Amino acid sequence: MTRLVELDATGPRKLSPEDLDDEKGDVAVCQCGLSDSFPFCDGSHRRTADEDADETYVYENGERRVVDRVVTDDESE
Ligand code: FES
């Protein structure tokens, strides 16, 4: 499974004590790229639960679609 993610941030988000989840006492950082609260996990990763390991996905406007795999210069050598 591969997921294409488009980000527009140009700098880091520094974590502060206020970023701790009051109930769980931790900070969950998004690793799927789909969170509307990026860099924090908002549960959007649940949408990836049924992804096929051999496919590449684009998530856009609330929809998911399968696309041809993108090959970067590093991989084509
Ligand atoms: S890991 Fe991305 S929303 Fe949870």
Short mmCIF file of N, CA, C and O and ligand atoms in Angstrom, two decimals:
data_model
loop_
_atom_site.label_atom_id
_atom_site.label_comp_id
_atom_site.label_asym_id
_atom_site.label_seq_id
_atom_site.Cartn_x
_atom_site.Cartn_y
_atom_site.Cartn_z
N MET A 1 0.83 -1.17 0.00
CA MET A 1 0.00 0.00 0.00
C MET A 1 0.88 1.23 0.00
O MET A 1 1.86 1.31 0.72
N THR A 2 0.56 2.16 -0.87
CA THR A 2 1.22 3.46 -0.92
C THR A 2 0.13 4.51 -0.94
O THR A 2 -0.91 4.33 -1.53
N ARG A 3 0.40 5.64 -0.28
CA ARG A 3 -0.58 6.72 -0.20
C ARG A 3 0.13 8.01 -0.60
O ARG A 3 1.20 8.32 -0.09
N LEU A 4 -0.44 8.75 -1.55
CA LEU A 4 0.13 10.02 -1.95
C LEU A 4 -0.44 11.11 -1.05
O LEU A 4 -1.64 11.21 -0.89
N VAL A 5 0.44 11.94 -0.47
CA VAL A 5 0.02 12.97 0.47
C VAL A 5 0.58 14.31 0.01
O VAL A 5 1.76 14.41 -0.30
N GLU A 6 -0.27 15.31 -0.06
CA GLU A 6 0.17 16.65 -0.44
C GLU A 6 0.11 17.54 0.79
O GLU A 6 -0.93 17.66 1.43
N LEU A 7 1.23 18.13 1.15
CA LEU A 7 1.31 18.99 2.32
C LEU A 7 1.71 20.39 1.89
O LEU A 7 2.46 20.56 0.93
N ASP A 8 1.21 21.41 2.61
CA ASP A 8 1.57 22.77 2.25
C ASP A 8 2.28 23.53 3.36
O ASP A 8 2.63 24.69 3.20
N ALA A 9 2.52 22.89 4.50
CA ALA A 9 3.25 23.54 5.58
C ALA A 9 4.69 23.76 5.17
O ALA A 9 5.27 22.97 4.42
N THR A 10 5.26 24.86 5.65
CA THR A 10 6.65 25.16 5.30
C THR A 10 7.55 25.20 6.53
O THR A 10 8.70 25.64 6.45
N GLY A 11 7.01 24.77 7.67
CA GLY A 11 7.81 24.76 8.89
C GLY A 11 7.26 23.76 9.88
O GLY A 11 6.21 23.16 9.65
N PRO A 12 8.00 23.58 10.97
CA PRO A 12 7.59 22.57 11.95
C PRO A 12 6.48 23.07 12.87
O PRO A 12 6.24 24.27 13.00
N ARG A 13 5.82 22.14 13.51
CA ARG A 13 4.89 22.44 14.59
C ARG A 13 5.58 22.01 15.87
O ARG A 13 5.90 20.83 16.04
N LYS A 14 5.82 22.96 16.75
CA LYS A 14 6.47 22.63 18.01
C LYS A 14 5.40 22.21 19.01
O LYS A 14 4.39 22.89 19.18
N LEU A 15 5.61 21.07 19.63
CA LEU A 15 4.65 20.55 20.59
C LEU A 15 4.79 21.29 21.92
O LEU A 15 5.87 21.71 22.30
N SER A 16 3.66 21.46 22.59
CA SER A 16 3.66 22.12 23.90
C SER A 16 2.84 21.26 24.86
O SER A 16 2.12 20.35 24.42
N PRO A 17 2.92 21.54 26.14
CA PRO A 17 2.14 20.75 27.11
C PRO A 17 0.65 20.76 26.81
O PRO A 17 -0.05 19.79 27.09
N GLU A 18 0.15 21.83 26.19
CA GLU A 18 -1.29 21.91 25.87
C GLU A 18 -1.69 20.91 24.79
O GLU A 18 -2.86 20.64 24.58
N ASP A 19 -0.69 20.38 24.06
CA ASP A 19 -0.98 19.41 23.01
C ASP A 19 -1.27 18.01 23.56
O ASP A 19 -1.72 17.14 22.82
N LEU A 20 -1.01 17.81 24.83
CA LEU A 20 -1.28 16.49 25.42
C LEU A 20 -2.77 16.21 25.44
O LEU A 20 -3.57 17.09 25.76
N ASP A 21 -3.14 15.01 25.10
CA ASP A 21 -4.53 14.57 25.18
C ASP A 21 -4.91 14.48 26.66
O ASP A 21 -4.29 13.73 27.41
N ASP A 22 -5.91 15.23 27.07
CA ASP A 22 -6.30 15.26 28.48
C ASP A 22 -6.69 13.89 29.02
O ASP A 22 -6.38 13.54 30.15
N GLU A 23 -7.35 13.10 28.19
CA GLU A 23 -7.81 11.79 28.65
C GLU A 23 -6.71 10.73 28.64
O GLU A 23 -6.56 9.95 29.55
N LYS A 24 -5.92 10.71 27.56
CA LYS A 24 -4.91 9.66 27.41
C LYS A 24 -3.55 10.07 27.97
O LYS A 24 -2.70 9.21 28.23
N GLY A 25 -3.30 11.37 28.08
CA GLY A 25 -2.03 11.84 28.62
C GLY A 25 -0.87 11.72 27.66
O GLY A 25 0.29 11.73 28.08
N ASP A 26 -1.16 11.58 26.35
CA ASP A 26 -0.07 11.49 25.38
C ASP A 26 -0.37 12.38 24.18
O ASP A 26 -1.40 13.05 24.13
N VAL A 27 0.55 12.39 23.23
CA VAL A 27 0.37 13.11 21.98
C VAL A 27 0.41 12.09 20.86
O VAL A 27 1.36 11.32 20.77
N ALA A 28 -0.62 12.05 20.03
CA ALA A 28 -0.65 11.14 18.90
C ALA A 28 -0.33 11.92 17.63
O ALA A 28 -1.08 12.80 17.23
N VAL A 29 0.81 11.62 17.04
CA VAL A 29 1.25 12.31 15.82
C VAL A 29 0.81 11.48 14.62
O VAL A 29 1.04 10.28 14.56
N CYS A 30 0.19 12.15 13.66
CA CYS A 30 -0.32 11.48 12.46
C CYS A 30 0.83 10.94 11.61
O CYS A 30 1.77 11.65 11.31
N GLN A 31 0.71 9.68 11.22
CA GLN A 31 1.68 9.09 10.31
C GLN A 31 1.05 8.68 8.99
O GLN A 31 1.74 8.22 8.09
N CYS A 32 -0.27 8.83 8.87
CA CYS A 32 -0.92 8.43 7.63
C CYS A 32 -1.07 9.60 6.66
O CYS A 32 -1.28 9.39 5.47
N GLY A 33 -0.96 10.84 7.16
CA GLY A 33 -1.05 12.01 6.29
C GLY A 33 -2.47 12.47 6.02
O GLY A 33 -2.67 13.40 5.24
N LEU A 34 -3.47 11.88 6.61
CA LEU A 34 -4.85 12.21 6.29
C LEU A 34 -5.53 13.10 7.33
O LEU A 34 -6.65 13.55 7.12
N SER A 35 -4.86 13.38 8.43
CA SER A 35 -5.49 14.12 9.52
C SER A 35 -5.80 15.56 9.14
O SER A 35 -4.97 16.26 8.56
N ASP A 36 -6.99 16.03 9.49
CA ASP A 36 -7.34 17.44 9.32
C ASP A 36 -6.69 18.28 10.40
O ASP A 36 -6.72 19.51 10.33
N SER A 37 -6.13 17.64 11.41
CA SER A 37 -5.45 18.33 12.51
C SER A 37 -3.95 18.09 12.46
O SER A 37 -3.28 18.14 13.48
N PHE A 38 -3.43 17.78 11.29
CA PHE A 38 -2.02 17.47 11.13
C PHE A 38 -1.15 18.52 11.80
O PHE A 38 -1.44 19.70 11.68
N PRO A 39 -0.16 18.18 12.58
CA PRO A 39 0.49 16.87 12.66
C PRO A 39 -0.13 15.93 13.68
O PRO A 39 0.44 14.88 13.94
N PHE A 40 -1.28 16.28 14.21
CA PHE A 40 -1.89 15.41 15.22
C PHE A 40 -2.87 14.45 14.58
O PHE A 40 -3.59 14.81 13.64
N CYS A 41 -2.93 13.25 15.11
CA CYS A 41 -3.89 12.25 14.67
C CYS A 41 -5.29 12.69 15.08
O CYS A 41 -5.51 13.11 16.21
N ASP A 42 -6.23 12.62 14.13
CA ASP A 42 -7.63 12.92 14.46
C ASP A 42 -8.54 11.72 14.20
O ASP A 42 -9.75 11.85 14.18
N GLY A 43 -7.94 10.56 13.98
CA GLY A 43 -8.71 9.35 13.74
C GLY A 43 -8.96 9.07 12.26
O GLY A 43 -9.53 8.04 11.91
N SER A 44 -8.53 9.98 11.39
CA SER A 44 -8.76 9.78 9.95
C SER A 44 -8.07 8.54 9.40
O SER A 44 -8.46 8.03 8.34
N HIS A 45 -7.07 8.03 10.09
CA HIS A 45 -6.36 6.83 9.63
C HIS A 45 -7.29 5.63 9.52
O HIS A 45 -6.97 4.67 8.82
N ARG A 46 -8.44 5.69 10.17
CA ARG A 46 -9.39 4.56 10.09
C ARG A 46 -9.83 4.34 8.65
O ARG A 46 -10.20 3.22 8.28
N ARG A 47 -9.77 5.39 7.84
CA ARG A 47 -10.17 5.26 6.43
C ARG A 47 -9.22 4.36 5.65
O ARG A 47 -9.53 3.94 4.54
N THR A 48 -8.03 4.09 6.20
CA THR A 48 -7.04 3.29 5.48
C THR A 48 -7.11 1.81 5.84
O THR A 48 -6.37 1.01 5.29
N ALA A 49 -8.00 1.45 6.73
CA ALA A 49 -8.03 0.09 7.28
C ALA A 49 -8.18 -0.99 6.22
O ALA A 49 -7.65 -2.10 6.36
N ASP A 50 -8.87 -0.70 5.12
CA ASP A 50 -9.10 -1.75 4.11
C ASP A 50 -8.25 -1.54 2.85
O ASP A 50 -8.53 -2.12 1.81
N GLU A 51 -7.18 -0.76 2.96
CA GLU A 51 -6.31 -0.56 1.80
C GLU A 51 -5.61 -1.87 1.44
O GLU A 51 -5.25 -2.64 2.31
N ASP A 52 -5.43 -2.07 0.14
CA ASP A 52 -4.72 -3.24 -0.37
C ASP A 52 -3.22 -2.91 -0.43
O ASP A 52 -2.83 -1.86 -0.94
N ALA A 53 -2.40 -3.80 0.08
CA ALA A 53 -0.95 -3.56 0.16
C ALA A 53 -0.31 -3.32 -1.21
O ALA A 53 0.75 -2.72 -1.31
N ASP A 54 -0.92 -3.78 -2.29
CA ASP A 54 -0.33 -3.65 -3.62
C ASP A 54 -0.83 -2.44 -4.39
O ASP A 54 -0.49 -2.28 -5.57
N GLU A 55 -1.64 -1.60 -3.79
CA GLU A 55 -2.23 -0.46 -4.49
C GLU A 55 -1.65 0.87 -4.01
O GLU A 55 -1.07 0.95 -2.92
N THR A 56 -1.81 1.91 -4.81
CA THR A 56 -1.45 3.28 -4.43
C THR A 56 -2.74 4.09 -4.40
O THR A 56 -3.54 4.02 -5.34
N TYR A 57 -2.94 4.85 -3.33
CA TYR A 57 -4.19 5.57 -3.13
C TYR A 57 -3.98 7.08 -3.09
O TYR A 57 -2.97 7.56 -2.60
N VAL A 58 -4.98 7.79 -3.57
CA VAL A 58 -5.07 9.24 -3.41
C VAL A 58 -6.37 9.51 -2.68
O VAL A 58 -7.42 8.98 -3.06
N TYR A 59 -6.30 10.32 -1.62
CA TYR A 59 -7.47 10.76 -0.88
C TYR A 59 -7.68 12.22 -1.20
O TYR A 59 -6.79 13.04 -0.97
N GLU A 60 -8.86 12.55 -1.72
CA GLU A 60 -9.09 13.92 -2.16
C GLU A 60 -10.58 14.21 -2.11
O GLU A 60 -11.39 13.40 -2.58
N ASN A 61 -10.92 15.36 -1.53
CA ASN A 61 -12.32 15.79 -1.44
C ASN A 61 -13.23 14.73 -0.82
O ASN A 61 -14.35 14.52 -1.28
N GLY A 62 -12.72 14.05 0.20
CA GLY A 62 -13.50 13.05 0.89
C GLY A 62 -13.62 11.72 0.17
O GLY A 62 -14.30 10.82 0.65
N GLU A 63 -12.98 11.61 -0.97
CA GLU A 63 -13.04 10.37 -1.75
C GLU A 63 -11.68 9.69 -1.78
O GLU A 63 -10.65 10.35 -1.66
N ARG A 64 -11.67 8.41 -1.99
CA ARG A 64 -10.43 7.65 -2.16
C ARG A 64 -10.45 7.01 -3.53
O ARG A 64 -11.46 6.49 -3.97
N ARG A 65 -9.31 7.07 -4.22
CA ARG A 65 -9.23 6.37 -5.50
C ARG A 65 -7.86 5.72 -5.64
O ARG A 65 -6.89 6.15 -5.04
N VAL A 66 -7.81 4.70 -6.46
CA VAL A 66 -6.57 3.98 -6.74
C VAL A 66 -5.95 4.61 -7.97
O VAL A 66 -6.64 4.91 -8.95
N VAL A 67 -4.64 4.85 -7.92
CA VAL A 67 -3.92 5.43 -9.05
C VAL A 67 -2.74 4.53 -9.40
O VAL A 67 -2.34 3.66 -8.61
N ASP A 68 -2.17 4.76 -10.60
CA ASP A 68 -0.96 4.04 -10.96
C ASP A 68 0.15 4.47 -10.02
O ASP A 68 0.21 5.62 -9.60
N ARG A 69 1.04 3.55 -9.71
CA ARG A 69 2.12 3.84 -8.79
C ARG A 69 3.05 4.89 -9.38
O ARG A 69 3.39 4.84 -10.57
N VAL A 70 3.47 5.84 -8.57
CA VAL A 70 4.40 6.88 -8.98
C VAL A 70 5.81 6.36 -8.70
O VAL A 70 6.11 5.93 -7.59
N VAL A 71 6.67 6.41 -9.72
CA VAL A 71 8.05 5.96 -9.55
C VAL A 71 8.94 7.20 -9.51
O VAL A 71 8.91 8.03 -10.42
N THR A 72 9.71 7.32 -8.44
CA THR A 72 10.61 8.47 -8.31
C THR A 72 11.94 8.17 -8.99
O THR A 72 12.24 7.02 -9.33
N ASP A 73 12.73 9.20 -9.22
CA ASP A 73 14.04 9.02 -9.84
C ASP A 73 14.88 8.03 -9.06
O ASP A 73 15.59 7.22 -9.65
N ASP A 74 14.81 8.09 -7.72
CA ASP A 74 15.61 7.19 -6.90
C ASP A 74 15.27 5.73 -7.15
O ASP A 74 16.12 4.86 -7.13
N GLU A 75 13.98 5.45 -7.39
CA GLU A 75 13.56 4.07 -7.58
C GLU A 75 13.83 3.55 -8.99
O GLU A 75 13.93 2.36 -9.20
N SER A 76 13.91 4.44 -9.97
CA SER A 76 14.03 4.00 -11.36
C SER A 76 15.47 3.67 -11.76
O SER A 76 15.71 3.16 -12.83
N GLU A 77 16.41 3.98 -10.88
CA GLU A 77 17.82 3.71 -11.22
C GLU A 77 18.17 2.26 -11.01
O GLU A 77 17.63 1.56 -10.25
S1 FES B 1 -2.43 8.43 11.98
FE1 FES B 1 -3.18 9.89 10.59
S2 FES B 1 -5.08 10.43 11.41
FE2 FES B 1 -4.34 8.98 12.79
#
